[in-house]
mmCIF file of C-alpha atoms in Angstrom:
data_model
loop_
_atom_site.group_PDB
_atom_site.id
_atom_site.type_symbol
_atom_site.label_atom_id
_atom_site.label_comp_id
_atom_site.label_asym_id
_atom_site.label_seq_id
_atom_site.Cartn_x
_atom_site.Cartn_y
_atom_site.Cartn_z
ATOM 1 C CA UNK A 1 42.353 -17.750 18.127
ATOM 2 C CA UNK A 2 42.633 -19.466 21.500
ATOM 3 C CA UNK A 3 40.468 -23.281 21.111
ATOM 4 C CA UNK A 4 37.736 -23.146 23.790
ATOM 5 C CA UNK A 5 38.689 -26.314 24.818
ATOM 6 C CA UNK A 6 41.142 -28.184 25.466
ATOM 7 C CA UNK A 7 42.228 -31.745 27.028
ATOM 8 C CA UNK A 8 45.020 -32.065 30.002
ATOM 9 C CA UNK A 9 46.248 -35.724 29.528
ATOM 10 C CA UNK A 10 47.985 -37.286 32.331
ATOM 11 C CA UNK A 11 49.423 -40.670 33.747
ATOM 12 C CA UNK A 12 50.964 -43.769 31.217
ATOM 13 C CA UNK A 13 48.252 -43.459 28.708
ATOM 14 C CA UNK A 14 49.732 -39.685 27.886
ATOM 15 C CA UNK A 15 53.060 -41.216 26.529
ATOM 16 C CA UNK A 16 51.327 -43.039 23.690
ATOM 17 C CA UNK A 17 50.110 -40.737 20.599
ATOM 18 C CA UNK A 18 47.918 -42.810 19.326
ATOM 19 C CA UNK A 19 45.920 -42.654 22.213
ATOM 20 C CA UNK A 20 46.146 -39.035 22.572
ATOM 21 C CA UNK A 21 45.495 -38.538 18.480
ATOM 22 C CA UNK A 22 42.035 -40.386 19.121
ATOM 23 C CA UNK A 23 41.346 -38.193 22.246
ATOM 24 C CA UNK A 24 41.894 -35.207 20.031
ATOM 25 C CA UNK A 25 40.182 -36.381 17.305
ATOM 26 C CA UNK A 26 37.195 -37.137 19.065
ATOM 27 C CA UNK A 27 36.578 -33.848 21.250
ATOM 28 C CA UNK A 28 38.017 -31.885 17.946
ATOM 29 C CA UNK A 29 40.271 -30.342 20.679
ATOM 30 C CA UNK A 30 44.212 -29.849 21.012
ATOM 31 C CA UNK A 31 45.590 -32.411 23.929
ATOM 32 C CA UNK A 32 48.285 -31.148 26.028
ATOM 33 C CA UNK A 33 50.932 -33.030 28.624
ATOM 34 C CA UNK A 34 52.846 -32.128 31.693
ATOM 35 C CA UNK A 35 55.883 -33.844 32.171
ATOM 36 C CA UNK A 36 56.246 -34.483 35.928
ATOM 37 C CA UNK A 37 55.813 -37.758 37.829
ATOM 38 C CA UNK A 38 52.780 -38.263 39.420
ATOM 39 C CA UNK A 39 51.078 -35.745 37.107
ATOM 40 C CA UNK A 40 47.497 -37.055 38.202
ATOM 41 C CA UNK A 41 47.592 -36.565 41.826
ATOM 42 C CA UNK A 42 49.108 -32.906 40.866
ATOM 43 C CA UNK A 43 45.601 -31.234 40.685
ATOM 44 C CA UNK A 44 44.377 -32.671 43.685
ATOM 45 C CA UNK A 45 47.744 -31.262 45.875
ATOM 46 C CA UNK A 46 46.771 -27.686 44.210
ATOM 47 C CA UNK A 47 43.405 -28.099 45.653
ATOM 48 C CA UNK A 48 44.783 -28.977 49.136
ATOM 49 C CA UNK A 49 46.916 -26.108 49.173
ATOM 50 C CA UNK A 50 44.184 -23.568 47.583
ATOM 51 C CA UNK A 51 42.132 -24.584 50.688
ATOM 52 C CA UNK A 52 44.627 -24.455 53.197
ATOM 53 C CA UNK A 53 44.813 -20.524 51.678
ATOM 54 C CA UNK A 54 41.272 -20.610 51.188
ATOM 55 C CA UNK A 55 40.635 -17.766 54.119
ATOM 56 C CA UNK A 56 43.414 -15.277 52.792
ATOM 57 C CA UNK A 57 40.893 -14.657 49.273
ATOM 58 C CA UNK A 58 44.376 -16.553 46.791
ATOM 59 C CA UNK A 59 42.769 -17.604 43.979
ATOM 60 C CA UNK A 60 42.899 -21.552 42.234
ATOM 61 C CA UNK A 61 44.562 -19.300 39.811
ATOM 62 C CA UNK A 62 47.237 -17.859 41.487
ATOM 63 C CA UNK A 63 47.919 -21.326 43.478
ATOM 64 C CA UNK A 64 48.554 -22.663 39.971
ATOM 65 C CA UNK A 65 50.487 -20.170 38.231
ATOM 66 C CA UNK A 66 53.890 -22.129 39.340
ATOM 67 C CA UNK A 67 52.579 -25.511 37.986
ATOM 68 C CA UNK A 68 54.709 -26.792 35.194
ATOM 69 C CA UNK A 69 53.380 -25.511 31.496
ATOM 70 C CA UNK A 70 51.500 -27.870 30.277
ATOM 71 C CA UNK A 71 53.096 -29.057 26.256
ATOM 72 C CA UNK A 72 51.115 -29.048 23.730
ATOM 73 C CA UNK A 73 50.846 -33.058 22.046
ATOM 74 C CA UNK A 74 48.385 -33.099 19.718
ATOM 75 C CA UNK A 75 46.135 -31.582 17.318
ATOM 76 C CA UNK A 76 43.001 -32.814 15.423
ATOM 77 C CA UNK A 77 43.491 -34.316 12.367
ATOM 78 C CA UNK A 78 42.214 -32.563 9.568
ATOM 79 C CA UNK A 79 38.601 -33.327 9.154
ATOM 80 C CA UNK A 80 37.824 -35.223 12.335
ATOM 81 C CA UNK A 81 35.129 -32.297 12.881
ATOM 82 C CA UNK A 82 33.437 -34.306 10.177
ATOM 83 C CA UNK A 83 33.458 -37.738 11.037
#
C-alpha cells in the first residue's frame, strides 16, 4: 500500500539521520531526499516555469515529471504510532 503521506526533506539538515529518523517518527511517515544542490529552491524554479506555461493548460505534474526521484531515507520506527 502506497503511505498517504509522506515528507520531502531538503537542505543540510537532510544529510543527518537522526534528524530525519525523528521527522519520521513523529509524522509516522516515510522521509525521502533528493540529491541535487540547492534542493530547496528546486520547487520554487518548478513553479516559475509551471507559470511561465501556465496559458498552454501543462500541468505542475507534467512540469515535474523530469525532477530527480526523490530516495527514500527513512522509515518509522516500529511503534512510534504509539508514542
Amino acid at each position: 500500500a502506497v503511505p498517504r503521506t509522506r515528507i520531502l526533506a531538503t537542505g543540510g539538515a537532510s544529510h543527518n539521520k537522526k534528524i530525519l529518523q525523528v521527522l519520521s517518527d513523529v509524522f509516522n511517515a516515510p522521509v525521502y531526499t533528493i540529491d541535487t544542490t540547492n534542493s530547496a529552491c528546486l520547487g520554487s524554479a518548478y513553479r516559475a516555469i509551471h507559470g511561465l506555461v501556465a496559458e498552454t493548460s501543462v500541468s505542475l505534474a507534467d512540469v515535474v515529471k523530469l525532477a530527480p526521484e526523490p530516495k527514500l531515507a527513512v522509515t518509522p520506527a516500529a511503534g512510534a504510532e504509539e508514542v
